[in-house]
Tab-separated table of C-alpha atoms and ligand atoms in Angstrom:
chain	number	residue	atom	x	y	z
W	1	UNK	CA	-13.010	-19.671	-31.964
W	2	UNK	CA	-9.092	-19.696	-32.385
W	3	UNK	CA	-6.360	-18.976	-30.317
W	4	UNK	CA	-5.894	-15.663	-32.409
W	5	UNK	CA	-9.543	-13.931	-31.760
W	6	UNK	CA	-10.274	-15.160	-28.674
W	7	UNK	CA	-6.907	-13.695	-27.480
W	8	UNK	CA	-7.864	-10.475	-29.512
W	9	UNK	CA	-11.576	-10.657	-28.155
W	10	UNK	CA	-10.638	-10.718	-24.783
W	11	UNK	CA	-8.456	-8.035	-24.613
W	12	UNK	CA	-10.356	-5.565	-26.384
W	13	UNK	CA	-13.356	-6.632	-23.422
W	14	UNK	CA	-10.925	-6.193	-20.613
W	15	UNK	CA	-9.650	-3.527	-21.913
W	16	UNK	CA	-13.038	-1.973	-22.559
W	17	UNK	CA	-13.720	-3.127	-18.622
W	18	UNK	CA	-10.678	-1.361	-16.920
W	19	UNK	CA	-11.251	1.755	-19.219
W	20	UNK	CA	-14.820	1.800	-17.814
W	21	UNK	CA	-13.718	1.053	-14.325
W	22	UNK	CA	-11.342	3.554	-13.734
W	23	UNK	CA	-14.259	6.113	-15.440
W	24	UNK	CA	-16.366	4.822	-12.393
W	25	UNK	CA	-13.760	5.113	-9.925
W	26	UNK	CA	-12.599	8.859	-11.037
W	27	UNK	CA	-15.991	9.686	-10.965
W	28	UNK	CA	-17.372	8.452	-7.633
W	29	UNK	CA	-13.802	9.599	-5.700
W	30	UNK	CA	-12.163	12.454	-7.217
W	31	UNK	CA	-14.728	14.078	-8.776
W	32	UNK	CA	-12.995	14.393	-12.200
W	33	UNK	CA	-15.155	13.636	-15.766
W	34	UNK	CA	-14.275	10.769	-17.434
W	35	UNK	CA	-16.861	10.440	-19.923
W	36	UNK	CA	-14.049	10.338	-22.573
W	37	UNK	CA	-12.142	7.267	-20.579
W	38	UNK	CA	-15.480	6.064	-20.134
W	39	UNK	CA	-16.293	6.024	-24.371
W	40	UNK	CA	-13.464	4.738	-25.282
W	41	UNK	CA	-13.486	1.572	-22.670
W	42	UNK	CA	-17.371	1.057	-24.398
W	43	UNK	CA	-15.641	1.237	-27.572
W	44	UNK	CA	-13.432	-1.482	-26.865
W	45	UNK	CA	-15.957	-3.451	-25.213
W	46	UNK	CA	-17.722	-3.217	-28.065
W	47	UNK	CA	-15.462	-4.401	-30.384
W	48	UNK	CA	-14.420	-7.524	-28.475
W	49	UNK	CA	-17.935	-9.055	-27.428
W	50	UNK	CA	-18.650	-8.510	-31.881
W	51	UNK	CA	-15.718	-10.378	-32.421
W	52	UNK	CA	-16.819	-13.380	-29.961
W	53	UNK	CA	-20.182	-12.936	-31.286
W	54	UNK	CA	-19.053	-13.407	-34.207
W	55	UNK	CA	-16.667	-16.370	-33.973
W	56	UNK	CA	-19.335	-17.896	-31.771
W	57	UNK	CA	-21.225	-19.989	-34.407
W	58	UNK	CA	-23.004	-22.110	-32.015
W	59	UNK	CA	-25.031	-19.528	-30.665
W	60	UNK	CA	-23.836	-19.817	-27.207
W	61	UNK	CA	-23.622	-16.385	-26.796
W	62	UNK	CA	-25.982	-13.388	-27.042
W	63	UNK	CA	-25.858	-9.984	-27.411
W	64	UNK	CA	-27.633	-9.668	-23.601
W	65	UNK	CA	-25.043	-12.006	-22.017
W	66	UNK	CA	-22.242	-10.074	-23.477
W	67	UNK	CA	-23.537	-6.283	-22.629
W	68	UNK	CA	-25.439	-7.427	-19.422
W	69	UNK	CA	-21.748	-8.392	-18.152
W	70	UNK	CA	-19.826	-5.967	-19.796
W	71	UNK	CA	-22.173	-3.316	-17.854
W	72	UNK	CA	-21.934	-4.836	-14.437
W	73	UNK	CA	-18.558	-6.067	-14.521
W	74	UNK	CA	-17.089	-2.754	-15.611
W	75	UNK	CA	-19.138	-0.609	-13.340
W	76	UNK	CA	-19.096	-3.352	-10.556
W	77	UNK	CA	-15.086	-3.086	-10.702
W	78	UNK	CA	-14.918	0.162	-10.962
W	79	UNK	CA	-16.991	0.328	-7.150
W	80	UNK	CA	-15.525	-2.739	-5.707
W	81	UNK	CA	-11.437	-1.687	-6.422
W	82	UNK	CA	-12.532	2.395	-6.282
W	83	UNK	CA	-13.938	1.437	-2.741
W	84	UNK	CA	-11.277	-0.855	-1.582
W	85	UNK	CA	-8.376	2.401	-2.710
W	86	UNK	CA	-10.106	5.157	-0.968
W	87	UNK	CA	-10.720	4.063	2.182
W	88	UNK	CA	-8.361	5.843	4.090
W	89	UNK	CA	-9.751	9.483	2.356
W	90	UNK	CA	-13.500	8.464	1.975
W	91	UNK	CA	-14.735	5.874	4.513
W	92	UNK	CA	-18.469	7.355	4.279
W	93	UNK	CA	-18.424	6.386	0.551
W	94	UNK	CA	-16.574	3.503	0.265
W	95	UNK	CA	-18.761	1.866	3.148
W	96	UNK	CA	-21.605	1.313	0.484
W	97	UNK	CA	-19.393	1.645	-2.725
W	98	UNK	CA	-17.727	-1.824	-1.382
W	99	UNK	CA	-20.493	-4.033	-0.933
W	100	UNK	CA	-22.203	-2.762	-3.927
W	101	UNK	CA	-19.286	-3.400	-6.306
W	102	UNK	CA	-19.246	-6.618	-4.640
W	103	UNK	CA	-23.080	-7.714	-5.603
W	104	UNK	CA	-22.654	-6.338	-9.324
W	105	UNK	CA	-19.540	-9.096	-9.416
W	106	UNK	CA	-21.891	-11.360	-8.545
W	107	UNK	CA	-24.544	-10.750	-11.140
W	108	UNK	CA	-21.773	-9.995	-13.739
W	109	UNK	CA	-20.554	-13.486	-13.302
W	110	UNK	CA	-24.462	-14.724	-13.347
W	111	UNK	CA	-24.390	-12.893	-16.850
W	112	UNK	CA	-20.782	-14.304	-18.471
W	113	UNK	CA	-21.537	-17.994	-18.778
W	114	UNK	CA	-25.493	-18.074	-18.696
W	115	UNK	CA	-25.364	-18.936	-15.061
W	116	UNK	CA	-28.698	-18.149	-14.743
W	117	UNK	CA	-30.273	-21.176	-16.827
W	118	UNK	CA	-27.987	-23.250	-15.436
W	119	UNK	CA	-27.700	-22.588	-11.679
W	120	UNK	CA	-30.633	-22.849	-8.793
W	121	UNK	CA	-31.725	-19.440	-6.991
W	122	UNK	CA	-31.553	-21.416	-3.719
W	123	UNK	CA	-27.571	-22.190	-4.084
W	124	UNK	CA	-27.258	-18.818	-5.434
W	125	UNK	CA	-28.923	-17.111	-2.096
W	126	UNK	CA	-27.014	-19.181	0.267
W	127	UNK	CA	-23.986	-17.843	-1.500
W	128	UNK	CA	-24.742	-14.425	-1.907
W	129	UNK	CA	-26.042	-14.295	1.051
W	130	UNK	CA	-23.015	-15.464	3.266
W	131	UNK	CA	-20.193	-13.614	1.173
W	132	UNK	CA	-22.454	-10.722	1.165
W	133	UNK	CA	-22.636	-10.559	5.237
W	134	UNK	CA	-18.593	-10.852	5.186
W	135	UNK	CA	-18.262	-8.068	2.719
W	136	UNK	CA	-20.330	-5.915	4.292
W	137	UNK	CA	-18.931	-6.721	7.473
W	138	UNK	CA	-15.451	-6.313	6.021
W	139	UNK	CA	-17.061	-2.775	4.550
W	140	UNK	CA	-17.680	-1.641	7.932
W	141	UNK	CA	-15.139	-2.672	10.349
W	142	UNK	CA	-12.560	-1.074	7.667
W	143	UNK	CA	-14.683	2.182	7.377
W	144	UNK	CA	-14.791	2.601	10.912
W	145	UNK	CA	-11.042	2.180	11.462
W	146	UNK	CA	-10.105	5.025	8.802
W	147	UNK	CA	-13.103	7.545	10.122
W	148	UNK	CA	-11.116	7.085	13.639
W	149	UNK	CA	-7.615	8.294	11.899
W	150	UNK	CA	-8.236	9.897	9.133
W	151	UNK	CA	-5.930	13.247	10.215
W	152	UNK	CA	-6.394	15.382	7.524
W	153	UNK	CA	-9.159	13.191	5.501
W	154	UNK	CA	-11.593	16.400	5.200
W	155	UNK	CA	-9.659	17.983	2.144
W	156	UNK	CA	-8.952	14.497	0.253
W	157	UNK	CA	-6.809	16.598	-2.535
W	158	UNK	CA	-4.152	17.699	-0.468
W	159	UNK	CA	-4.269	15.748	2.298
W	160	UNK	CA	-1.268	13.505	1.878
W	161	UNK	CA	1.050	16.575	1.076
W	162	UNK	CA	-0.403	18.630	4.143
W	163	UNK	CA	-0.939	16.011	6.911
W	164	UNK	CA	1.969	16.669	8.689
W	165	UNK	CA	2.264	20.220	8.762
W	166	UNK	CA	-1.607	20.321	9.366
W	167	UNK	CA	-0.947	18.072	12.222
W	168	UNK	CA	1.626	19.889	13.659
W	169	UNK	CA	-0.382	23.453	13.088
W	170	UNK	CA	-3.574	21.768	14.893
W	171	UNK	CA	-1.934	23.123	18.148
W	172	UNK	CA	-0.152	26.076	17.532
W	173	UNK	CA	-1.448	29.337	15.716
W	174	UNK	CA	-1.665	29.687	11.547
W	175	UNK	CA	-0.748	32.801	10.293
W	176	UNK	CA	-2.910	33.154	6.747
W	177	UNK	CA	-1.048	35.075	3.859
W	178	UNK	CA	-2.757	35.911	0.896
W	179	UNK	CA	-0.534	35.976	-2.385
W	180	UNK	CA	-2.000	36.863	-5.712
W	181	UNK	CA	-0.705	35.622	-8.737
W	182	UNK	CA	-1.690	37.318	-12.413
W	183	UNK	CA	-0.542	37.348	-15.774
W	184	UNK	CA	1.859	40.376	-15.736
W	185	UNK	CA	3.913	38.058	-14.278
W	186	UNK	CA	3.799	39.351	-10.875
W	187	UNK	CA	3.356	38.054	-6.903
W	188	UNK	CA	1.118	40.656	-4.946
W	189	UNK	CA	2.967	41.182	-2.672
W	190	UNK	CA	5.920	40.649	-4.104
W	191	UNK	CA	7.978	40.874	-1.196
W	192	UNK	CA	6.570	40.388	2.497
W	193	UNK	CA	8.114	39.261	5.740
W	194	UNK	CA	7.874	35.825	8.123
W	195	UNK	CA	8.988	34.929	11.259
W	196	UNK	CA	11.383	31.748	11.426
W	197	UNK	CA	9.518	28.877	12.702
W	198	UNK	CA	6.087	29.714	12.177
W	199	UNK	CA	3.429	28.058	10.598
W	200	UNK	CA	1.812	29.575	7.785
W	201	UNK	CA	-1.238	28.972	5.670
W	202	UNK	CA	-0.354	30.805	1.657
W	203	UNK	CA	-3.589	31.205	0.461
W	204	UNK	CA	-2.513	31.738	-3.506
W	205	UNK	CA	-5.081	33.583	-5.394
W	206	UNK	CA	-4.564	33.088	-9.216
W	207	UNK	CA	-6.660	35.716	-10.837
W	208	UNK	CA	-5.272	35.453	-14.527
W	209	UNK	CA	-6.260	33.598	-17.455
W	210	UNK	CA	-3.117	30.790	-17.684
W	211	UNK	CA	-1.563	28.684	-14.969
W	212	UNK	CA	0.653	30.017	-12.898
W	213	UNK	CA	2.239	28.298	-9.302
W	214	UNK	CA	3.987	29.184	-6.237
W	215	UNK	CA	7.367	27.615	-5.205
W	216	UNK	CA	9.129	28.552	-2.304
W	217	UNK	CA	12.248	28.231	-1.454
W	218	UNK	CA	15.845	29.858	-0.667
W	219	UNK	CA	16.686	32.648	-3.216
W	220	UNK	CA	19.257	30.622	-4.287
W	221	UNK	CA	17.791	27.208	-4.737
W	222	UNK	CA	15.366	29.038	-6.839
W	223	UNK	CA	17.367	30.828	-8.881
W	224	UNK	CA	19.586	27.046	-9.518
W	225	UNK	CA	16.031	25.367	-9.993
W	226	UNK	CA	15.553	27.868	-12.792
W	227	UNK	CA	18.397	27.441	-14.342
W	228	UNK	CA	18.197	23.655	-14.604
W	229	UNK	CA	14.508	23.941	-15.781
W	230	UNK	CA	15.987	25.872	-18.812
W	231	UNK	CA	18.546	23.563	-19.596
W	232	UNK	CA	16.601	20.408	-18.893
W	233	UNK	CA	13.036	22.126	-20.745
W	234	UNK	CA	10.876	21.673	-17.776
W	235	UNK	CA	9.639	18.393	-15.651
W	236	UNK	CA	6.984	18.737	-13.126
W	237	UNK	CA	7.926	19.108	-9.498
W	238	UNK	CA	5.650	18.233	-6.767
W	239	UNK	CA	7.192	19.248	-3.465
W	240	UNK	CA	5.948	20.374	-0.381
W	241	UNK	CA	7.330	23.690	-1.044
W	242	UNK	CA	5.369	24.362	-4.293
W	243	UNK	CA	1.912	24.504	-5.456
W	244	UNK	CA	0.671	24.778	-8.959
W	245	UNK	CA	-3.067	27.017	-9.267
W	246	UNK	CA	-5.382	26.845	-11.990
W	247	UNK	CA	-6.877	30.114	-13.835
W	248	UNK	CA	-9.617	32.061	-11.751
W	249	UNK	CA	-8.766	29.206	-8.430
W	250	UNK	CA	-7.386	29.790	-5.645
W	251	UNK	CA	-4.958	27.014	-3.406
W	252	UNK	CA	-3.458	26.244	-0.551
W	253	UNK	CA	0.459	25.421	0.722
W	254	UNK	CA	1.150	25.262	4.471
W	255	UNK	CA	4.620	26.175	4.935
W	256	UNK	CA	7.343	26.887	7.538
W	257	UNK	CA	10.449	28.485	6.951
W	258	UNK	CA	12.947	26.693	9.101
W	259	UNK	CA	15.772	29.173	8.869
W	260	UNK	CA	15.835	32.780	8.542
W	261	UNK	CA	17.237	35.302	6.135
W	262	UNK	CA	17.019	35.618	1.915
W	263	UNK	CA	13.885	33.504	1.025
W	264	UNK	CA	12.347	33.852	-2.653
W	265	UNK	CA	9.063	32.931	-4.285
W	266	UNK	CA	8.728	31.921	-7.861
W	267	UNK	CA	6.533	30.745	-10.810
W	268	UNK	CA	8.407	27.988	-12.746
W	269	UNK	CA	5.590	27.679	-15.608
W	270	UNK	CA	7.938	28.054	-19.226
W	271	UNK	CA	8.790	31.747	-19.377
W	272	UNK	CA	7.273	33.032	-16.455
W	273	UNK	CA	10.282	33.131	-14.058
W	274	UNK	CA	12.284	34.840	-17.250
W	275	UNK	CA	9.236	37.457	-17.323
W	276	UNK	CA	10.253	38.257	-13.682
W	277	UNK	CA	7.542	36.252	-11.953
W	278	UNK	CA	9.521	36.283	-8.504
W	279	UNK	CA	9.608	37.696	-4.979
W	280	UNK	CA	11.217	37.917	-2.092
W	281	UNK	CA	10.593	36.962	2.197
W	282	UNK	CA	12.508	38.119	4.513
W	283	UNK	CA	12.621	35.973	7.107
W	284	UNK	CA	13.387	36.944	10.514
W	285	UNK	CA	15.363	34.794	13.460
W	286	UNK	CA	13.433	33.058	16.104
W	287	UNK	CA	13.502	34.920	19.257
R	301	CU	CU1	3.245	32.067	-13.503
């Protein structure tokens, strides 16, 4: 094979590999689908174990060398690096995800160079065996540690924007305040009242068919914010102050005003500030 397809060939596999991985590692953490990501990384795979099929005349390799690794390398990656990310959010899952990426690196290798007719099962053992006991080991010491201090590991989405606040709120009272949002454009209520200081929980119902968010801030930072969005066409903003809610869902944004007076709400998705999707909270001084 030449410099040309085996640099070709070897892309398109790794390529196909990370595509797959990151499938894995969507799937097992966050819950999102990836079966698209996922198709297209066994597309690529594809392609680049024909083309070293191909340009291996020899017949050193074989279909079941090159898809037995493909399958266990991508999916063993996908656990192993997926694992090794989420610890601090999901100890419980990367405790076994871990180890078990690590043992499908292990056959995957086995697989890529025909290992297996070429290496003993007793030095194979010994080494499985002894990394395997310092993975798992590893695994465990590291779950153990982020179960201890997770803070706010319970609701992995939000948890990094919230921690703080949710920390904080642990000891004091939450005050809950349910805010609908719909498309007429319109925050029910549209105008309510908070006391400086305190911590609040906005529950924001979105009971419309399109996207619509909550950002809150002083009336007039919001009213600058939406001018620059006009002039700049948009940009996503992902503050502590705002949170975006998907059609027929509901989320959550704790929040504090830290000084009283003129505060505003507001829906920044194109148009629907313009349509009048604003409010008002009046927020009184600490006594
Ligand atoms: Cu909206």
């Amino acid at each position: 094979m030449n410099f040309q397809t085996q640099h070709l060939a070897t892309l398109a596999k790794y390529a196909g590999i990370s595509f797959i991985a990151g499938a894995v590692n969507h799937g097992m953490f966050s819950e999102q689908r990836s079966l698209l990501t996922a198709a297209i990384g066994v597309v690529f795979y594809l392609i680049g174990a024909a083309m070293e099929l191909k340009a291996a005349h020899d017949g050193s390799k074989s279909w079941a060398d090159l898809l037995g690794f493909g399958i266990v390398a991508s999916i063993g990656l996908g656990f192993f690096t997926g694992g090794l990310q989420h610890f601090p959010d999901s100890p419980q899952r990367s405790l076994w995800v871990v180890p078990l990426g690590f043992f499908l690196s292990l056959l995957a290798l086995y697989f890529s160079q025909a290992w297996r007719s070429r290496m003993g099962f007793k030095p194979l053992a010994i080494y499985t065996g002894s990394t395997g006991v310092l993975v798992i080991a590893g695994a465990v010491f590291a779950a153990s540690y982020w179960s201890d201090n997770a803070g706010g590991g319970h609701d992995h989405a939000h948890s990094h924007d919230n921690a703080p606040v949710a920390a904080a709120a642990d000891t004091a009272t939450i005050r809950n305040v349910v805010i609908e949002v719909n498309d007429n454009m319109r925050f029910d209520p549209g105008t309510w009242q908070a006391q400086q200081g305190e911590v609040l929980r906005l529950i924001v119902v979105n009971t419309g068919k399109v996207k619509h968010e909550l950002v809150v801030g002083q009336a007039q930072e919001l009213a600058e914010h939406a001018k620059s969005m006009r002039q700049s066409k948009g940009g996503h903003h992902h503050h502590d102050n705002a949170v975006a809610v998907e059609p027929g869902q509901s989320a959550i944004l704790m929040f504090t005003f830290d000084k009283a007076g003129e505060w505003g709400m507001a829906c920044f998705e194109p148009g629907h500030y313009e349509a009048g999707m604003k409010g008002s909270v009046q927020v009184k001084p600490q006594t």
